[in-house]
């Protein structure tokens, strides 16, 4: 089956630093990937749609300068949280599209101290 | 606008009880897809089922069953003879026919006690 892997699974950083999260499709090519954010006890909210070779499409209310998305290859999309603050602490999960199906990564838990 | 509502925030049952998780959706699309995912405490999303808007047949998979009713825009999920391992947060989600992005409901946290 199609596998999507995220790295790191957990990251702790100091306030003001930047953190990069990778999302890889291991056995298929994905022109489109999606980034979601989930706060504790809440639902998954779509942050942006990542398109290989072009700019990401951000959902309303998501700061594109703070959450930098790069989809440089057909198997890798990265999300960089710049100048992270404690309120950015969350569970970030990506999904990759293969045909009509979506496959999710394991998620990355970010804690900003 | 598309929307998914899971009115039950938390449900607690005792092992072996049957439990139904409700899901109501809103969409103007004629072609769409509905999903259920399980999210255990570890956080990963486990795919359970996908149903397209043209297939209203109910589905059964082991102890799991789903009831899709277009007339009431509902896609309910029933677990028969619940087990402790069923304890998790369950999400219902809606996807349109073009973009591929999923709109999730608020989730229902199911707790199955021994």
PDB file of C-alpha atoms in Angstrom:
ATOM      1  CA  UNK A   1       0.000   0.000   0.000  1.00  0.00           C
ATOM      2  CA  UNK A   2       0.934   3.653  -0.263  1.00  0.00           C
ATOM      3  CA  UNK A   3       3.019   4.911   2.648  1.00  0.00           C
ATOM      4  CA  UNK A   4       3.503   8.473   3.823  1.00  0.00           C
ATOM      5  CA  UNK A   5       6.149   9.199   6.391  1.00  0.00           C
ATOM      6  CA  UNK A   6       6.691  12.291   8.509  1.00  0.00           C
ATOM      7  CA  UNK A   7       9.822  13.359  10.304  1.00  0.00           C
ATOM      8  CA  UNK A   8      10.363  14.176  13.065  1.00  0.00           C
ATOM      9  CA  UNK A   9       7.542  12.546  14.972  1.00  0.00           C
ATOM     10  CA  UNK A  10       8.224  14.768  17.967  1.00  0.00           C
ATOM     11  CA  UNK A  11      10.130  18.000  18.263  1.00  0.00           C
ATOM     12  CA  UNK A  12      10.686  20.410  21.113  1.00  0.00           C
ATOM     13  CA  UNK A  13      12.113  23.817  20.390  1.00  0.00           C
ATOM     14  CA  UNK A  14      12.652  27.164  22.024  1.00  0.00           C
ATOM     15  CA  UNK A  15      10.441  30.111  21.287  1.00  0.00           C
ATOM     16  CA  UNK A  16      11.754  32.136  18.368  1.00  0.00           C
ATOM     17  CA  UNK A  17      13.431  29.293  16.543  1.00  0.00           C
ATOM     18  CA  UNK A  18      12.318  27.679  13.292  1.00  0.00           C
ATOM     19  CA  UNK A  19      11.334  24.065  12.880  1.00  0.00           C
ATOM     20  CA  UNK A  20      11.115  22.021   9.691  1.00  0.00           C
ATOM     21  CA  UNK A  21       8.805  19.036   9.320  1.00  0.00           C
ATOM     22  CA  UNK A  22       9.162  16.676   6.377  1.00  0.00           C
ATOM     23  CA  UNK A  23       6.452  14.691   4.658  1.00  0.00           C
ATOM     24  CA  UNK A  24       7.544  11.961   2.272  1.00  0.00           C
ATOM     25  CA  UNK A  25       5.604   9.635   0.040  1.00  0.00           C
ATOM     26  CA  UNK A  26       7.751   6.519   0.215  1.00  0.00           C
ATOM     27  CA  UNK A  27       6.460   4.368  -2.610  1.00  0.00           C
ATOM     28  CA  UNK A  28       4.579   6.731  -4.879  1.00  0.00           C
ATOM     29  CA  UNK A  29       4.818  10.179  -6.376  1.00  0.00           C
ATOM     30  CA  UNK A  30       2.493  12.853  -5.085  1.00  0.00           C
ATOM     31  CA  UNK A  31       1.949  16.092  -6.952  1.00  0.00           C
ATOM     32  CA  UNK A  32      -0.385  17.245  -4.208  1.00  0.00           C
ATOM     33  CA  UNK A  33       0.063  17.049  -0.464  1.00  0.00           C
ATOM     34  CA  UNK A  34      -1.990  18.575   2.315  1.00  0.00           C
ATOM     35  CA  UNK A  35      -0.915  19.937   5.690  1.00  0.00           C
ATOM     36  CA  UNK A  36      -3.269  19.804   8.673  1.00  0.00           C
ATOM     37  CA  UNK A  37      -2.946  21.097  12.206  1.00  0.00           C
ATOM     38  CA  UNK A  38      -4.655  19.614  15.221  1.00  0.00           C
ATOM     39  CA  UNK A  39      -4.771  21.278  18.629  1.00  0.00           C
ATOM     40  CA  UNK A  40      -5.463  19.088  21.680  1.00  0.00           C
ATOM     41  CA  UNK A  41      -8.998  17.760  21.821  1.00  0.00           C
ATOM     42  CA  UNK A  42      -9.847  19.441  18.536  1.00  0.00           C
ATOM     43  CA  UNK A  43     -10.384  18.462  14.945  1.00  0.00           C
ATOM     44  CA  UNK A  44      -7.920  18.491  12.078  1.00  0.00           C
ATOM     45  CA  UNK A  45      -7.885  21.825  10.310  1.00  0.00           C
ATOM     46  CA  UNK A  46      -6.482  22.148   6.814  1.00  0.00           C
ATOM     47  CA  UNK A  47      -3.636  24.647   6.693  1.00  0.00           C
ATOM     48  CA  UNK A  48      -2.555  24.485   3.086  1.00  0.00           C
ATOM     49  CA  UNK A  49      -2.413  22.506  -0.117  1.00  0.00           C
ATOM     50  CA  UNK A  50       1.105  21.848  -1.323  1.00  0.00           C
ATOM     51  CA  UNK A  51       1.627  21.500  -5.070  1.00  0.00           C
ATOM     52  CA  UNK A  52       4.850  20.179  -6.546  1.00  0.00           C
ATOM     53  CA  UNK A  53       6.699  22.851  -8.450  1.00  0.00           C
ATOM     54  CA  UNK A  54       4.386  25.704  -7.541  1.00  0.00           C
ATOM     55  CA  UNK A  55       3.347  27.815  -4.602  1.00  0.00           C
ATOM     56  CA  UNK A  56       1.221  26.351  -1.874  1.00  0.00           C
ATOM     57  CA  UNK A  57      -2.390  27.376  -1.481  1.00  0.00           C
ATOM     58  CA  UNK A  58      -3.120  28.489   2.063  1.00  0.00           C
ATOM     59  CA  UNK A  59      -6.450  28.341   3.836  1.00  0.00           C
ATOM     60  CA  UNK A  60      -7.980  31.511   5.147  1.00  0.00           C
ATOM     61  CA  UNK A  61      -6.377  32.665   8.371  1.00  0.00           C
ATOM     62  CA  UNK A  62      -3.128  30.731   7.923  1.00  0.00           C
ATOM     63  CA  UNK A  63      -0.073  32.967   7.745  1.00  0.00           C
ATOM     64  CA  UNK A  64       1.929  31.940   4.705  1.00  0.00           C
ATOM     65  CA  UNK A  65       5.014  33.802   5.896  1.00  0.00           C
ATOM     66  CA  UNK A  66       4.978  31.923   9.170  1.00  0.00           C
ATOM     67  CA  UNK A  67       4.218  28.472   7.808  1.00  0.00           C
ATOM     68  CA  UNK A  68       6.496  28.012   4.835  1.00  0.00           C
ATOM     69  CA  UNK A  69       5.676  25.111   2.577  1.00  0.00           C
ATOM     70  CA  UNK A  70       8.042  23.758  -0.031  1.00  0.00           C
ATOM     71  CA  UNK A  71       7.106  20.922  -2.362  1.00  0.00           C
ATOM     72  CA  UNK A  72      10.347  20.645  -4.290  1.00  0.00           C
ATOM     73  CA  UNK A  73       9.997  17.071  -5.473  1.00  0.00           C
ATOM     74  CA  UNK A  74       7.271  14.567  -6.186  1.00  0.00           C
ATOM     75  CA  UNK A  75       7.989  12.707  -2.964  1.00  0.00           C
ATOM     76  CA  UNK A  76       8.745  15.448  -0.468  1.00  0.00           C
ATOM     77  CA  UNK A  77       6.901  18.389   1.019  1.00  0.00           C
ATOM     78  CA  UNK A  78       8.260  20.371   3.934  1.00  0.00           C
ATOM     79  CA  UNK A  79       6.536  22.624   6.428  1.00  0.00           C
ATOM     80  CA  UNK A  80       8.704  25.144   8.232  1.00  0.00           C
ATOM     81  CA  UNK A  81       7.277  26.889  11.254  1.00  0.00           C
ATOM     82  CA  UNK A  82       9.251  30.117  11.450  1.00  0.00           C
ATOM     83  CA  UNK A  83       9.844  32.007  14.671  1.00  0.00           C
ATOM     84  CA  UNK A  84       7.805  29.479  16.573  1.00  0.00           C
ATOM     85  CA  UNK A  85       5.844  30.525  19.628  1.00  0.00           C
ATOM     86  CA  UNK A  86       4.137  28.428  22.311  1.00  0.00           C
ATOM     87  CA  UNK A  87       0.782  28.904  20.593  1.00  0.00           C
ATOM     88  CA  UNK A  88       2.199  27.049  17.579  1.00  0.00           C
ATOM     89  CA  UNK A  89       2.492  23.924  19.713  1.00  0.00           C
ATOM     90  CA  UNK A  90       0.291  21.422  17.964  1.00  0.00           C
ATOM     91  CA  UNK A  91       0.077  18.149  16.100  1.00  0.00           C
ATOM     92  CA  UNK A  92       0.898  18.615  12.429  1.00  0.00           C
ATOM     93  CA  UNK A  93      -0.137  15.903   9.996  1.00  0.00           C
ATOM     94  CA  UNK A  94       0.318  15.657   6.274  1.00  0.00           C
ATOM     95  CA  UNK A  95      -1.461  13.667   3.612  1.00  0.00           C
ATOM     96  CA  UNK A  96      -0.536  12.831   0.066  1.00  0.00           C
ATOM     97  CA  UNK A  97      -2.885  12.203  -2.800  1.00  0.00           C
ATOM     98  CA  UNK A  98      -2.548   9.174  -5.044  1.00  0.00           C
ATOM     99  CA  UNK A  99      -5.274   9.067  -7.638  1.00  0.00           C
ATOM    100  CA  UNK A 100      -8.462   9.621  -5.722  1.00  0.00           C
ATOM    101  CA  UNK A 101      -7.114   8.442  -2.399  1.00  0.00           C
ATOM    102  CA  UNK A 102      -5.458  10.301   0.446  1.00  0.00           C
ATOM    103  CA  UNK A 103      -2.781   8.713   2.599  1.00  0.00           C
ATOM    104  CA  UNK A 104      -1.774  10.242   5.921  1.00  0.00           C
ATOM    105  CA  UNK A 105       1.562  10.494   7.641  1.00  0.00           C
ATOM    106  CA  UNK A 106       2.012   9.556  11.279  1.00  0.00           C
ATOM    107  CA  UNK A 107       1.975  13.168  12.385  1.00  0.00           C
ATOM    108  CA  UNK A 108       4.536  15.425  14.059  1.00  0.00           C
ATOM    109  CA  UNK A 109       4.016  16.764  17.543  1.00  0.00           C
ATOM    110  CA  UNK A 110       5.581  20.190  18.007  1.00  0.00           C
ATOM    111  CA  UNK A 111       6.138  21.661  21.445  1.00  0.00           C
ATOM    112  CA  UNK A 112       7.430  25.207  21.664  1.00  0.00           C
ATOM    113  CA  UNK A 113       8.835  26.185  25.039  1.00  0.00           C
TER     114      UNK A 113
ATOM    115  CA  UNK B   1     -19.892  25.655   2.046  1.00  0.00           C
ATOM    116  CA  UNK B   2     -19.010  22.159   3.090  1.00  0.00           C
ATOM    117  CA  UNK B   3     -19.426  21.152   6.686  1.00  0.00           C
ATOM    118  CA  UNK B   4     -19.333  18.021   8.792  1.00  0.00           C
ATOM    119  CA  UNK B   5     -20.986  17.845  12.193  1.00  0.00           C
ATOM    120  CA  UNK B   6     -20.373  15.199  14.806  1.00  0.00           C
ATOM    121  CA  UNK B   7     -22.673  16.232  17.606  1.00  0.00           C
ATOM    122  CA  UNK B   8     -21.372  13.683  20.103  1.00  0.00           C
ATOM    123  CA  UNK B   9     -18.186  14.994  21.662  1.00  0.00           C
ATOM    124  CA  UNK B  10     -17.645  12.064  24.001  1.00  0.00           C
ATOM    125  CA  UNK B  11     -19.260   8.685  24.386  1.00  0.00           C
ATOM    126  CA  UNK B  12     -18.554   6.186  27.111  1.00  0.00           C
ATOM    127  CA  UNK B  13     -19.753   2.597  26.947  1.00  0.00           C
ATOM    128  CA  UNK B  14     -19.022  -0.658  28.676  1.00  0.00           C
ATOM    129  CA  UNK B  15     -17.356  -3.435  26.756  1.00  0.00           C
ATOM    130  CA  UNK B  16     -19.667  -5.522  24.568  1.00  0.00           C
ATOM    131  CA  UNK B  17     -22.191  -2.745  24.201  1.00  0.00           C
ATOM    132  CA  UNK B  18     -23.107  -1.514  20.731  1.00  0.00           C
ATOM    133  CA  UNK B  19     -22.429   2.133  20.010  1.00  0.00           C
ATOM    134  CA  UNK B  20     -23.371   4.449  17.148  1.00  0.00           C
ATOM    135  CA  UNK B  21     -21.400   7.522  16.207  1.00  0.00           C
ATOM    136  CA  UNK B  22     -23.378  10.140  14.346  1.00  0.00           C
ATOM    137  CA  UNK B  23     -22.219  12.207  11.390  1.00  0.00           C
ATOM    138  CA  UNK B  24     -24.196  14.829   9.491  1.00  0.00           C
ATOM    139  CA  UNK B  25     -22.761  16.652   6.510  1.00  0.00           C
ATOM    140  CA  UNK B  26     -23.544  19.626   4.313  1.00  0.00           C
ATOM    141  CA  UNK B  27     -22.497  20.069   0.718  1.00  0.00           C
ATOM    142  CA  UNK B  28     -23.859  21.505  -2.509  1.00  0.00           C
ATOM    143  CA  UNK B  29     -21.887  19.065  -4.620  1.00  0.00           C
ATOM    144  CA  UNK B  30     -23.712  16.195  -6.265  1.00  0.00           C
ATOM    145  CA  UNK B  31     -20.591  14.071  -6.276  1.00  0.00           C
ATOM    146  CA  UNK B  32     -18.700  13.783  -3.033  1.00  0.00           C
ATOM    147  CA  UNK B  33     -17.018  11.270  -0.765  1.00  0.00           C
ATOM    148  CA  UNK B  34     -17.490  10.490   2.896  1.00  0.00           C
ATOM    149  CA  UNK B  35     -14.910   8.947   5.179  1.00  0.00           C
ATOM    150  CA  UNK B  36     -14.451   7.650   8.680  1.00  0.00           C
ATOM    151  CA  UNK B  37     -11.068   7.651  10.400  1.00  0.00           C
ATOM    152  CA  UNK B  38      -9.938   6.351  13.762  1.00  0.00           C
ATOM    153  CA  UNK B  39      -7.317   8.264  15.728  1.00  0.00           C
ATOM    154  CA  UNK B  40      -5.850   6.277  18.632  1.00  0.00           C
ATOM    155  CA  UNK B  41      -3.878   8.066  21.387  1.00  0.00           C
ATOM    156  CA  UNK B  42      -0.689   7.708  19.356  1.00  0.00           C
ATOM    157  CA  UNK B  43      -2.139  10.206  16.899  1.00  0.00           C
ATOM    158  CA  UNK B  44      -1.973   8.562  13.505  1.00  0.00           C
ATOM    159  CA  UNK B  45      -5.118   8.455  11.416  1.00  0.00           C
ATOM    160  CA  UNK B  46      -6.414   5.006  10.583  1.00  0.00           C
ATOM    161  CA  UNK B  47      -8.611   4.845   7.500  1.00  0.00           C
ATOM    162  CA  UNK B  48     -11.857   2.937   8.079  1.00  0.00           C
ATOM    163  CA  UNK B  49     -14.101   3.514   5.107  1.00  0.00           C
ATOM    164  CA  UNK B  50     -14.781   5.635   2.051  1.00  0.00           C
ATOM    165  CA  UNK B  51     -18.212   5.981   0.489  1.00  0.00           C
ATOM    166  CA  UNK B  52     -19.145   7.929  -2.617  1.00  0.00           C
ATOM    167  CA  UNK B  53     -22.371   9.871  -2.903  1.00  0.00           C
ATOM    168  CA  UNK B  54     -23.883   7.503  -5.440  1.00  0.00           C
ATOM    169  CA  UNK B  55     -23.572   4.429  -3.296  1.00  0.00           C
ATOM    170  CA  UNK B  56     -26.139   4.365  -0.526  1.00  0.00           C
ATOM    171  CA  UNK B  57     -25.735   0.734   0.305  1.00  0.00           C
ATOM    172  CA  UNK B  58     -24.959   0.082   3.918  1.00  0.00           C
ATOM    173  CA  UNK B  59     -21.675  -1.618   4.592  1.00  0.00           C
ATOM    174  CA  UNK B  60     -20.546  -4.083   7.203  1.00  0.00           C
ATOM    175  CA  UNK B  61     -16.968  -4.968   7.999  1.00  0.00           C
ATOM    176  CA  UNK B  62     -16.649  -7.272  10.947  1.00  0.00           C
ATOM    177  CA  UNK B  63     -17.952  -5.431  14.007  1.00  0.00           C
ATOM    178  CA  UNK B  64     -18.158  -2.170  12.080  1.00  0.00           C
ATOM    179  CA  UNK B  65     -21.122  -1.029  10.034  1.00  0.00           C
ATOM    180  CA  UNK B  66     -22.043   2.193   8.319  1.00  0.00           C
ATOM    181  CA  UNK B  67     -25.439   3.655   7.454  1.00  0.00           C
ATOM    182  CA  UNK B  68     -25.457   6.235   4.666  1.00  0.00           C
ATOM    183  CA  UNK B  69     -28.704   8.182   4.247  1.00  0.00           C
ATOM    184  CA  UNK B  70     -28.622  10.905   1.607  1.00  0.00           C
ATOM    185  CA  UNK B  71     -32.145  12.003   2.512  1.00  0.00           C
ATOM    186  CA  UNK B  72     -30.926  13.101   5.937  1.00  0.00           C
ATOM    187  CA  UNK B  73     -27.311  13.827   4.912  1.00  0.00           C
ATOM    188  CA  UNK B  74     -26.056  11.393   7.479  1.00  0.00           C
ATOM    189  CA  UNK B  75     -23.309   8.789   7.519  1.00  0.00           C
ATOM    190  CA  UNK B  76     -23.469   7.039  10.874  1.00  0.00           C
ATOM    191  CA  UNK B  77     -21.007   4.485  12.166  1.00  0.00           C
ATOM    192  CA  UNK B  78     -21.905   1.616  14.460  1.00  0.00           C
ATOM    193  CA  UNK B  79     -19.538  -0.595  16.415  1.00  0.00           C
ATOM    194  CA  UNK B  80     -21.115  -3.834  17.549  1.00  0.00           C
ATOM    195  CA  UNK B  81     -19.910  -5.561  20.694  1.00  0.00           C
ATOM    196  CA  UNK B  82     -17.412  -2.819  21.477  1.00  0.00           C
ATOM    197  CA  UNK B  83     -13.982  -3.657  22.841  1.00  0.00           C
ATOM    198  CA  UNK B  84     -11.488  -1.673  24.902  1.00  0.00           C
ATOM    199  CA  UNK B  85      -9.233  -1.429  21.830  1.00  0.00           C
ATOM    200  CA  UNK B  86     -11.967   0.547  20.108  1.00  0.00           C
ATOM    201  CA  UNK B  87     -11.257   3.459  22.458  1.00  0.00           C
ATOM    202  CA  UNK B  88     -10.125   6.328  20.264  1.00  0.00           C
ATOM    203  CA  UNK B  89     -11.291   9.524  18.622  1.00  0.00           C
ATOM    204  CA  UNK B  90     -13.322   8.904  15.495  1.00  0.00           C
ATOM    205  CA  UNK B  91     -13.557  11.459  12.719  1.00  0.00           C
ATOM    206  CA  UNK B  92     -16.069  11.705   9.931  1.00  0.00           C
ATOM    207  CA  UNK B  93     -14.849  13.627   6.872  1.00  0.00           C
ATOM    208  CA  UNK B  94     -16.149  14.950   3.564  1.00  0.00           C
ATOM    209  CA  UNK B  95     -14.265  15.426   0.331  1.00  0.00           C
ATOM    210  CA  UNK B  96     -15.371  17.027  -2.900  1.00  0.00           C
ATOM    211  CA  UNK B  97     -14.752  15.620  -6.339  1.00  0.00           C
ATOM    212  CA  UNK B  98     -12.050  18.054  -7.370  1.00  0.00           C
ATOM    213  CA  UNK B  99      -9.594  19.338  -4.857  1.00  0.00           C
ATOM    214  CA  UNK B 100      -9.015  16.310  -2.749  1.00  0.00           C
ATOM    215  CA  UNK B 101      -8.887  18.147   0.560  1.00  0.00           C
ATOM    216  CA  UNK B 102     -10.830  16.667   3.429  1.00  0.00           C
ATOM    217  CA  UNK B 103     -13.157  18.567   5.710  1.00  0.00           C
ATOM    218  CA  UNK B 104     -13.254  16.890   9.098  1.00  0.00           C
ATOM    219  CA  UNK B 105     -15.940  16.829  11.740  1.00  0.00           C
ATOM    220  CA  UNK B 106     -15.132  17.739  15.301  1.00  0.00           C
ATOM    221  CA  UNK B 107     -14.525  14.140  16.250  1.00  0.00           C
ATOM    222  CA  UNK B 108     -16.152  11.843  18.784  1.00  0.00           C
ATOM    223  CA  UNK B 109     -14.049  10.468  21.601  1.00  0.00           C
ATOM    224  CA  UNK B 110     -15.139   6.933  22.345  1.00  0.00           C
ATOM    225  CA  UNK B 111     -14.179   5.365  25.637  1.00  0.00           C
ATOM    226  CA  UNK B 112     -14.873   1.658  26.055  1.00  0.00           C
ATOM    227  CA  UNK B 113     -14.514   0.512  29.631  1.00  0.00           C
ATOM    228  CA  UNK B 114     -13.895  -3.100  30.631  1.00  0.00           C
TER     229      UNK B 114
END
